[in-house]
Coordinates of N, CA and C in Angstrom, one line a residue:
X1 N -26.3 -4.4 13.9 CA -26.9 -3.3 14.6 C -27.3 -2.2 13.7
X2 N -28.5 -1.8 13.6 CA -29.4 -0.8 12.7 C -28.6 0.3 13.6
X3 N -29.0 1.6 13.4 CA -28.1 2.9 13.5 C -29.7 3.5 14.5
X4 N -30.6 2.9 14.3 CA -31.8 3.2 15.2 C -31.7 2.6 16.5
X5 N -31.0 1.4 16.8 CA -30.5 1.0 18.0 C -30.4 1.9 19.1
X6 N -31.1 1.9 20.4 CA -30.4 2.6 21.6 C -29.5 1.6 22.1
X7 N -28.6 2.4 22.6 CA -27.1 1.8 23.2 C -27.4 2.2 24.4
X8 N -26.4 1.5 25.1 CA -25.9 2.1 26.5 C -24.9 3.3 26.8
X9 N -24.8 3.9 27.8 CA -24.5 5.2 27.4 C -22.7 5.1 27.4
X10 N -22.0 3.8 27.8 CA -20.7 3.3 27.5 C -20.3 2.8 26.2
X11 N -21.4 2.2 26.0 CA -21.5 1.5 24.6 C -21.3 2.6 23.6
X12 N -22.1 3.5 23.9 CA -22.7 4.7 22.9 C -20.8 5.5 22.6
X13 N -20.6 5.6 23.6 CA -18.9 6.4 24.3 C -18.2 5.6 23.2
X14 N -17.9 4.2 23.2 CA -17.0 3.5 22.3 C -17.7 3.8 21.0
X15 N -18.6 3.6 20.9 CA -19.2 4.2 19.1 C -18.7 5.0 19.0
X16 N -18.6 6.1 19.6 CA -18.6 7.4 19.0 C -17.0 7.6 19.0
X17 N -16.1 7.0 20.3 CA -14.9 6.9 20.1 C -14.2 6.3 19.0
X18 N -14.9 5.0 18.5 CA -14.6 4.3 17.4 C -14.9 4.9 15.9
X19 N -15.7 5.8 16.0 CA -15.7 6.5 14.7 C -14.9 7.5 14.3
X20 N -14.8 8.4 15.4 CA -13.7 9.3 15.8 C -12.5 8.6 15.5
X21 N -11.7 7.5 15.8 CA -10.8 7.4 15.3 C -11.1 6.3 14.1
X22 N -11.8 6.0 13.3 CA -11.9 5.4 11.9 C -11.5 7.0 10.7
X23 N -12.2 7.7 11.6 CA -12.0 9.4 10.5 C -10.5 9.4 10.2
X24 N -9.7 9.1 11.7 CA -8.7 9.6 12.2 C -7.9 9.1 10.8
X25 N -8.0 7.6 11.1 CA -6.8 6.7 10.8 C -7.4 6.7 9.3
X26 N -8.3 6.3 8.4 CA -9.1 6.3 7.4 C -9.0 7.6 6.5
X27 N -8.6 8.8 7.3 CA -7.9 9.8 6.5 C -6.7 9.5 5.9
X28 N -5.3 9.0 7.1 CA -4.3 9.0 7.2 C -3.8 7.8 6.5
X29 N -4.7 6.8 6.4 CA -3.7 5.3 6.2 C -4.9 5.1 4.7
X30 N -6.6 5.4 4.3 CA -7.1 5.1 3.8 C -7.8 4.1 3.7
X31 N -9.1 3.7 3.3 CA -9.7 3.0 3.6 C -9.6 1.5 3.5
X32 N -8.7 1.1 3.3 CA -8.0 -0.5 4.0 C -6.9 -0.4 5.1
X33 N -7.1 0.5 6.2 CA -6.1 0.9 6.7 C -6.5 -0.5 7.7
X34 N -5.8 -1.2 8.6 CA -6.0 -2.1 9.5 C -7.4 -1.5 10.3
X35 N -8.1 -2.4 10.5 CA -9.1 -2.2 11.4 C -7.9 -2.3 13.3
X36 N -7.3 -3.0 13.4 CA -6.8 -2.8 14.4 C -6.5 -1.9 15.2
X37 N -6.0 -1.1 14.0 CA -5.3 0.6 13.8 C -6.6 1.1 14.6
X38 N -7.7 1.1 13.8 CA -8.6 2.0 14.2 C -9.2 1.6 15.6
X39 N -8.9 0.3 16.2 CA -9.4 -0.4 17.6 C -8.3 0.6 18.5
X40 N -7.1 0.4 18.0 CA -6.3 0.8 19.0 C -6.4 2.2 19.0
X41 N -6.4 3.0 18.2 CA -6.7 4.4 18.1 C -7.8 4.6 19.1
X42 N -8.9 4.1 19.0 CA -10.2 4.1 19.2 C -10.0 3.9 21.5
X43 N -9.1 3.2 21.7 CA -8.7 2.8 22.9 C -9.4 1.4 23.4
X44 N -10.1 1.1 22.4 CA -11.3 -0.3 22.7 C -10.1 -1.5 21.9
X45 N -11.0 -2.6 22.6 CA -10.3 -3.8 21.9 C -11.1 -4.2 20.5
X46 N -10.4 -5.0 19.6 CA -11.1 -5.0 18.4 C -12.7 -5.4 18.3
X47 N -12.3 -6.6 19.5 CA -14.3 -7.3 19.5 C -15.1 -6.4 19.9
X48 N -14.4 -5.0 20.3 CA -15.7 -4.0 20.7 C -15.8 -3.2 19.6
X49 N -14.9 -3.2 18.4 CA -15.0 -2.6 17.1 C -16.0 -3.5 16.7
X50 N -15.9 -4.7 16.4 CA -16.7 -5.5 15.8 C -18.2 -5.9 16.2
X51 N -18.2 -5.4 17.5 CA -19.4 -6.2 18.0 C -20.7 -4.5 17.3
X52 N -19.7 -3.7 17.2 CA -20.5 -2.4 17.1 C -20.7 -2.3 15.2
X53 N -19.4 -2.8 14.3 CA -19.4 -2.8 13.3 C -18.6 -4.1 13.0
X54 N -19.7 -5.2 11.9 CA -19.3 -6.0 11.7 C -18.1 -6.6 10.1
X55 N -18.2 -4.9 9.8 CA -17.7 -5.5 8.7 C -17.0 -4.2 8.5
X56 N -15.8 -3.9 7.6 CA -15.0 -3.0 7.3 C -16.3 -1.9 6.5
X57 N -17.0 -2.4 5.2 CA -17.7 -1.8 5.3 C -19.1 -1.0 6.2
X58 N -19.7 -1.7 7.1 CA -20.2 -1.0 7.8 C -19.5 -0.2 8.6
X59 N -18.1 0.0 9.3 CA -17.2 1.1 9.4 C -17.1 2.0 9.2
X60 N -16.9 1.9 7.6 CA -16.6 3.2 6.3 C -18.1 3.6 6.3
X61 N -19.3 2.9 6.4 CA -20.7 3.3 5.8 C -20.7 4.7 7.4
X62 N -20.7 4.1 8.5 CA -20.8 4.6 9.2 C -20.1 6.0 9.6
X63 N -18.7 6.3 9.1 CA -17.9 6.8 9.3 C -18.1 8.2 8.3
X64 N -18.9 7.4 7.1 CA -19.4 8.4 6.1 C -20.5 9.0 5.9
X65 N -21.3 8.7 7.2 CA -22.7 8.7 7.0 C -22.9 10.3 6.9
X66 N -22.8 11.3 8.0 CA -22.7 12.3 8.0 C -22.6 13.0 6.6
X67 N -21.0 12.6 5.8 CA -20.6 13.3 4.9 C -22.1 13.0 3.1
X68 N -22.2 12.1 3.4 CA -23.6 11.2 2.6 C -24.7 11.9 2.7
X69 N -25.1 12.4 3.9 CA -26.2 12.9 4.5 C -25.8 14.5 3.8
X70 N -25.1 15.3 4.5 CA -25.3 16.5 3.6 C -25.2 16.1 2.2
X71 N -24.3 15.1 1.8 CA -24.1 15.6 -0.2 C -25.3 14.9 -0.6
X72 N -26.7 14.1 0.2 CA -28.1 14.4 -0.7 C -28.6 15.3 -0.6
X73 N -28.7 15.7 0.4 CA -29.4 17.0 0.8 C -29.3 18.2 -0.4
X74 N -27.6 18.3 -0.7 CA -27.6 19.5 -1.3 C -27.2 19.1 -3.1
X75 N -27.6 17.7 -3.5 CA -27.9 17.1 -4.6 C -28.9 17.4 -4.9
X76 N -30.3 17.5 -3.6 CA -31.5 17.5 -4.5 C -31.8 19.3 -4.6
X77 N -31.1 19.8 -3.8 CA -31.1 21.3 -3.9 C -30.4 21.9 -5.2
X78 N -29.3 21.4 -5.5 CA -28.6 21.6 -7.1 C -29.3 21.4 -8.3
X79 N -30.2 20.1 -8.0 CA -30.7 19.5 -9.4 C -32.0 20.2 -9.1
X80 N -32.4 20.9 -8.3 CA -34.0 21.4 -8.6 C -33.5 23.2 -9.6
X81 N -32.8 23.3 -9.2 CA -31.7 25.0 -9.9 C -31.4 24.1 -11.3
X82 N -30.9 22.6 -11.7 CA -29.5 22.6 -13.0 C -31.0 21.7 -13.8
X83 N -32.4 20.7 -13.2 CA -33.1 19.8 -13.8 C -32.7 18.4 -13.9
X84 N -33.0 17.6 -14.3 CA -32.6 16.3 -13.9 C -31.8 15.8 -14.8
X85 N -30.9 16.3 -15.7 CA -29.5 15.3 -16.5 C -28.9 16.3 -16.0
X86 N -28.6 17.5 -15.9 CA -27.4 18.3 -15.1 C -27.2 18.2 -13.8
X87 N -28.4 17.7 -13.1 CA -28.4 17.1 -11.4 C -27.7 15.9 -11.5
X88 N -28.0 14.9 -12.5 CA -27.6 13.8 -12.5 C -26.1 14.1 -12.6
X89 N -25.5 14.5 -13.7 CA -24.3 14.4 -14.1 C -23.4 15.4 -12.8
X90 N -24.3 16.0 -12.1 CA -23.9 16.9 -11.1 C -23.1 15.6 -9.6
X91 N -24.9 15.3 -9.9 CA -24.4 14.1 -8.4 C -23.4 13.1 -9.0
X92 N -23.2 12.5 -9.9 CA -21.8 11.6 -9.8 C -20.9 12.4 -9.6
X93 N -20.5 13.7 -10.5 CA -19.4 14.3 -9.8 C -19.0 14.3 -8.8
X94 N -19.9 14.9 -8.1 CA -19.7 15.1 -6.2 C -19.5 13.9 -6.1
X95 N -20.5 12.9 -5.9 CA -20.4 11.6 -5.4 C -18.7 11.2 -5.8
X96 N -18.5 11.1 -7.0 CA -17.2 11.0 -7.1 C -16.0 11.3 -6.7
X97 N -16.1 13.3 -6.4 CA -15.2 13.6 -5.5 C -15.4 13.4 -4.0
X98 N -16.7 12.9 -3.5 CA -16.9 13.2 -1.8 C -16.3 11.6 -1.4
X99 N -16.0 10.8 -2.3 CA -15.4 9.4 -2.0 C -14.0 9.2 -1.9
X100 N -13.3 10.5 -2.4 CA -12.0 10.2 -2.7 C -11.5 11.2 -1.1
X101 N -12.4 11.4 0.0 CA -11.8 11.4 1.0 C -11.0 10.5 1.6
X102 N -11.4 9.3 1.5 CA -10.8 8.4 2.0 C -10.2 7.6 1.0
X103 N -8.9 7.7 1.2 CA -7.6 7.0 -0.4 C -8.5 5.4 -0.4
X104 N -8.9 5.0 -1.3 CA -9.2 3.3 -2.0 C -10.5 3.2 -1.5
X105 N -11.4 3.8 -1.1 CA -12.9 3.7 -1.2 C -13.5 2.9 -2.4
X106 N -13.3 3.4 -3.7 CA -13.8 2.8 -4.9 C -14.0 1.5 -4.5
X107 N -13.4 0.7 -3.9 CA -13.6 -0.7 -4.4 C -14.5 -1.4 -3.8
X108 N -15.3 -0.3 -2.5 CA -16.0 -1.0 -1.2 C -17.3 0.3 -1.6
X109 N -17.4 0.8 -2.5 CA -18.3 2.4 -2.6 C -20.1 1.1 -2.8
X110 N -20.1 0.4 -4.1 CA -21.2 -0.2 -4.0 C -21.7 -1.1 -2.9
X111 N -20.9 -1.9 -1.9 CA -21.1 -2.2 -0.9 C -22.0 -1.0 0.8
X112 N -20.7 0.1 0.4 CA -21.2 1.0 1.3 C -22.2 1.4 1.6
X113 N -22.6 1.9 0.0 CA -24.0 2.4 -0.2 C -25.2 1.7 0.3
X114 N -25.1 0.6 0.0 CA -26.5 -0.5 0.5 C -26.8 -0.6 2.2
X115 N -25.5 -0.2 3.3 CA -25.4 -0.2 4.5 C -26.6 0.9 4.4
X116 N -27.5 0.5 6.1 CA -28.7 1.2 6.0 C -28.5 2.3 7.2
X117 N -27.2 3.2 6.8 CA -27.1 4.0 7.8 C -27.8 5.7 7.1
X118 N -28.1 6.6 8.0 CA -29.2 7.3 7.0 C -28.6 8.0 5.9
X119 N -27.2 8.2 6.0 CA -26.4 9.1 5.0 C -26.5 8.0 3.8
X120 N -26.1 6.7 4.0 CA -26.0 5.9 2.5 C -27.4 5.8 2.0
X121 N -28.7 5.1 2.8 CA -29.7 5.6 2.2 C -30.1 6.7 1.8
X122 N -29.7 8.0 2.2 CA -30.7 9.4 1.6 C -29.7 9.5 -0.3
X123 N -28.4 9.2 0.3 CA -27.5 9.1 -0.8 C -27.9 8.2 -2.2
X124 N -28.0 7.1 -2.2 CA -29.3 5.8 -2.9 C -30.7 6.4 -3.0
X125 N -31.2 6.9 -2.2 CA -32.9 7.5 -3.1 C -32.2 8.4 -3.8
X126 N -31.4 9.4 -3.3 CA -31.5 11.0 -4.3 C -30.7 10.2 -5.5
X127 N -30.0 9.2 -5.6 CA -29.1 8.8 -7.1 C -30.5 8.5 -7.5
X128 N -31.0 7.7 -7.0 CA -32.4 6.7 -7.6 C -33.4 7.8 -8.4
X129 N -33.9 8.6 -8.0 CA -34.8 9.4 -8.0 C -34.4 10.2 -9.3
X130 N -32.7 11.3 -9.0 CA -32.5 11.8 -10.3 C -32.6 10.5 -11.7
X131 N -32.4 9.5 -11.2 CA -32.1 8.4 -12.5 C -33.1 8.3 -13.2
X132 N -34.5 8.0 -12.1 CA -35.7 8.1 -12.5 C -36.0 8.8 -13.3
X133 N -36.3 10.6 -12.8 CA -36.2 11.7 -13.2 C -36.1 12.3 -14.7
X134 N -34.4 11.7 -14.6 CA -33.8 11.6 -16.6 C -34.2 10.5 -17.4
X135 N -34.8 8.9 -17.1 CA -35.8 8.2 -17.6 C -36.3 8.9 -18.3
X136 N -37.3 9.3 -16.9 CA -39.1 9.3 -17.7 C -38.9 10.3 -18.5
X137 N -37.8 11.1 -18.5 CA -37.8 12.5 -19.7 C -37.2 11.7 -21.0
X138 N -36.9 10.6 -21.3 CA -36.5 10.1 -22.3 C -34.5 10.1 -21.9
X139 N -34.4 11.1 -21.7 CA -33.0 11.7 -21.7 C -31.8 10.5 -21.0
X140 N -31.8 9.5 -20.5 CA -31.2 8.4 -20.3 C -31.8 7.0 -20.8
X141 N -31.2 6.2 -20.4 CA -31.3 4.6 -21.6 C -32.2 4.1 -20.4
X142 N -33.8 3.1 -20.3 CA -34.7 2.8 -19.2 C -33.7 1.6 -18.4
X143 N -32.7 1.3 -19.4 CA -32.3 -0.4 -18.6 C -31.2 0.4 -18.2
X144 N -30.9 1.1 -17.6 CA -29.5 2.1 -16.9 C -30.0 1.9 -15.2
X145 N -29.6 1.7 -14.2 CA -29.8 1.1 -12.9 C -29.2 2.2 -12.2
X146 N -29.2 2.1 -10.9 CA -28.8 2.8 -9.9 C -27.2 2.3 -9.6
X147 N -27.4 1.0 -10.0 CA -26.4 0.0 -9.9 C -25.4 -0.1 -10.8
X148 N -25.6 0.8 -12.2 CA -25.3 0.8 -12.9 C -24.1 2.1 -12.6
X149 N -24.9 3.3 -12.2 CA -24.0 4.6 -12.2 C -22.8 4.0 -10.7
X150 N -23.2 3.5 -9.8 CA -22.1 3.4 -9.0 C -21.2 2.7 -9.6
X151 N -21.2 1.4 -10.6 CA -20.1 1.1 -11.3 C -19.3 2.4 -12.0
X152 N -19.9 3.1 -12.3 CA -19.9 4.1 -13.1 C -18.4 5.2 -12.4
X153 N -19.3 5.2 -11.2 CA -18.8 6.1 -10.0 C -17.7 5.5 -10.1
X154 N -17.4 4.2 -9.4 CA -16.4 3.5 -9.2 C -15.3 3.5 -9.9
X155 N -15.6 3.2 -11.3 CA -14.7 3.1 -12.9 C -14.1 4.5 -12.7
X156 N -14.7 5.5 -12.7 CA -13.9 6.5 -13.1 C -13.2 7.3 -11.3
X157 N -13.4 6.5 -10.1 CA -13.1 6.9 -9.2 C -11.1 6.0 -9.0
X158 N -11.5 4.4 -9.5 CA -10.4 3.9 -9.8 C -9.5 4.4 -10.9
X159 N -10.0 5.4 -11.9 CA -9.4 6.0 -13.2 C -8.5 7.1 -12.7
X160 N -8.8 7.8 -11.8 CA -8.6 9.3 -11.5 C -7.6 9.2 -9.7
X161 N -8.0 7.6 -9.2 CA -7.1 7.8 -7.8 C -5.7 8.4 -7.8
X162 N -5.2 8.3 -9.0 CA -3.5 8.3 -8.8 C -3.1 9.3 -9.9
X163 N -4.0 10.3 -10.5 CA -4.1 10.9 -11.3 C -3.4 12.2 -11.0
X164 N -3.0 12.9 -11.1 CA -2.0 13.8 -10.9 C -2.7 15.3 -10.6
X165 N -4.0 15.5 -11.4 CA -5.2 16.5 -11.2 C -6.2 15.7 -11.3
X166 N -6.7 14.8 -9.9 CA -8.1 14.1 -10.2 C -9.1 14.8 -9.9
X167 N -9.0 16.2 -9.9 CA -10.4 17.0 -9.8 C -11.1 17.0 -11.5
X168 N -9.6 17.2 -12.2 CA -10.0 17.5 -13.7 C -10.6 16.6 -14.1
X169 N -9.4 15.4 -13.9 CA -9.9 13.8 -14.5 C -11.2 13.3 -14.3
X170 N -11.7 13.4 -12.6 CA -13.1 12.9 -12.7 C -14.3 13.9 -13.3
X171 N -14.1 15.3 -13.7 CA -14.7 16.0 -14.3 C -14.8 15.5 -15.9
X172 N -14.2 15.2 -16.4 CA -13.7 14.7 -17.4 C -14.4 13.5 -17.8
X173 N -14.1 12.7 -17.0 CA -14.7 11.5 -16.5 C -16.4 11.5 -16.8
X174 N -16.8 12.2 -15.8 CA -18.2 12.0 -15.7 C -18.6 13.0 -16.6
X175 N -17.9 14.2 -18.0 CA -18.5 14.4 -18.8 C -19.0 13.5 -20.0
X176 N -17.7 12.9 -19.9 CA -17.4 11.5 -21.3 C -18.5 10.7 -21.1
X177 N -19.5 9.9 -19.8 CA -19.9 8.9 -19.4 C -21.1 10.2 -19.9
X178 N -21.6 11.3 -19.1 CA -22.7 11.7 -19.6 C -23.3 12.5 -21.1
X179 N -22.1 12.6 -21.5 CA -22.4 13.5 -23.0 C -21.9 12.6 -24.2
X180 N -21.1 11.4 -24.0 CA -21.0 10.5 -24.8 C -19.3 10.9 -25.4
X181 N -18.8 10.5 -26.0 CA -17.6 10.7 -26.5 C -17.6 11.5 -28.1
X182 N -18.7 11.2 -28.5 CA -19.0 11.6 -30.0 C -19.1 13.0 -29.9
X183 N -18.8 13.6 -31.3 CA -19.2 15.5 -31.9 C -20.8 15.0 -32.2
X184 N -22.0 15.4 -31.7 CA -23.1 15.5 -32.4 C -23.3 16.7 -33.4

């Protein structure tokens, strides 16, 4: 089901109930939390979880879409003020902290993103575009992907989950990945 879909206005009720409690439980238990959890939260039976989201990922895509949607919005608004390698290095940050809402995302983040809900797409152009951006300035490597930085995202989102200050860590993180480890 595309997110352009009209529903029925019961149907619509269970979506909206079903996301409502994916936030719920997906805060509290994190993002492998039982989908059941979230059916029974939700007051629907699972096949009505399912029939609306077929996959744990489309769940989480959905569940995030909102939070996705503002952080491109105000990615392309940062990087037009910082230019496009301090946008970039800006957007994995965020990206990196706006994921760790939900405890164990990392491992479902490159899946997410591809869901065609509008928060993961606006999220996927604005990475794409700053990537572009620092290309064509020379200022990144041409064979570096989009596909590439969410591994990226990922690596240092699994580095920093259990980290004791992962605000610092993934700061850290995505300095080391963008400025290199070397003294020039």
């Amino acid at each position: 089901m595309t997110h352009e879909t009209t529903l029925r206005a019961d149907a619509q009720r269970n979506r909206e109930r079903i996301l409502a409690a994916a936030e719920e439980v997906f805060l509290v238990k994190g993002a492998s939390a039982s989908l059941d959890d979230v059916a029974k939260c939700a007051g629907v039976g699972i096949g009505t979880l399912y029939r609306r989201f077929p996959t744990r990922e489309d769940l989480l895509a959905a569940a995030y879409s909102a939070r996705f949607l503002t952080f491109a919005e105000n990615s392309r608004a940062r990087a037009t003020e910082l230019g496009p390698l301090s946008g970039l290095q800006a957007y994995l940050e965020e990206l990196v902290h706006l994921t760790t809402v939900y405890r164990g995302l990392a491992s479902s983040l490159g899946t997410v993103l591809q869901i065609g809900t509008p928060g993961c797409l606006a999220t996927s152009a604005e990475g794409r575009r700053l990537l572009d951006q620092t290309q064509r300035l020379g200022a990144i490597r041409p064979d570096f992907t989009f596909d590439d930085l969410v591994c990226i995202a990922t690596a240092i989102l699994l580095c920093a989950e259990n980290d004791i200050s992962p605000k610092t860590r993934i700061s850290h993180l995505v300095n080391l990945f963008v400025n290199g480890a070397v003294v020039r």
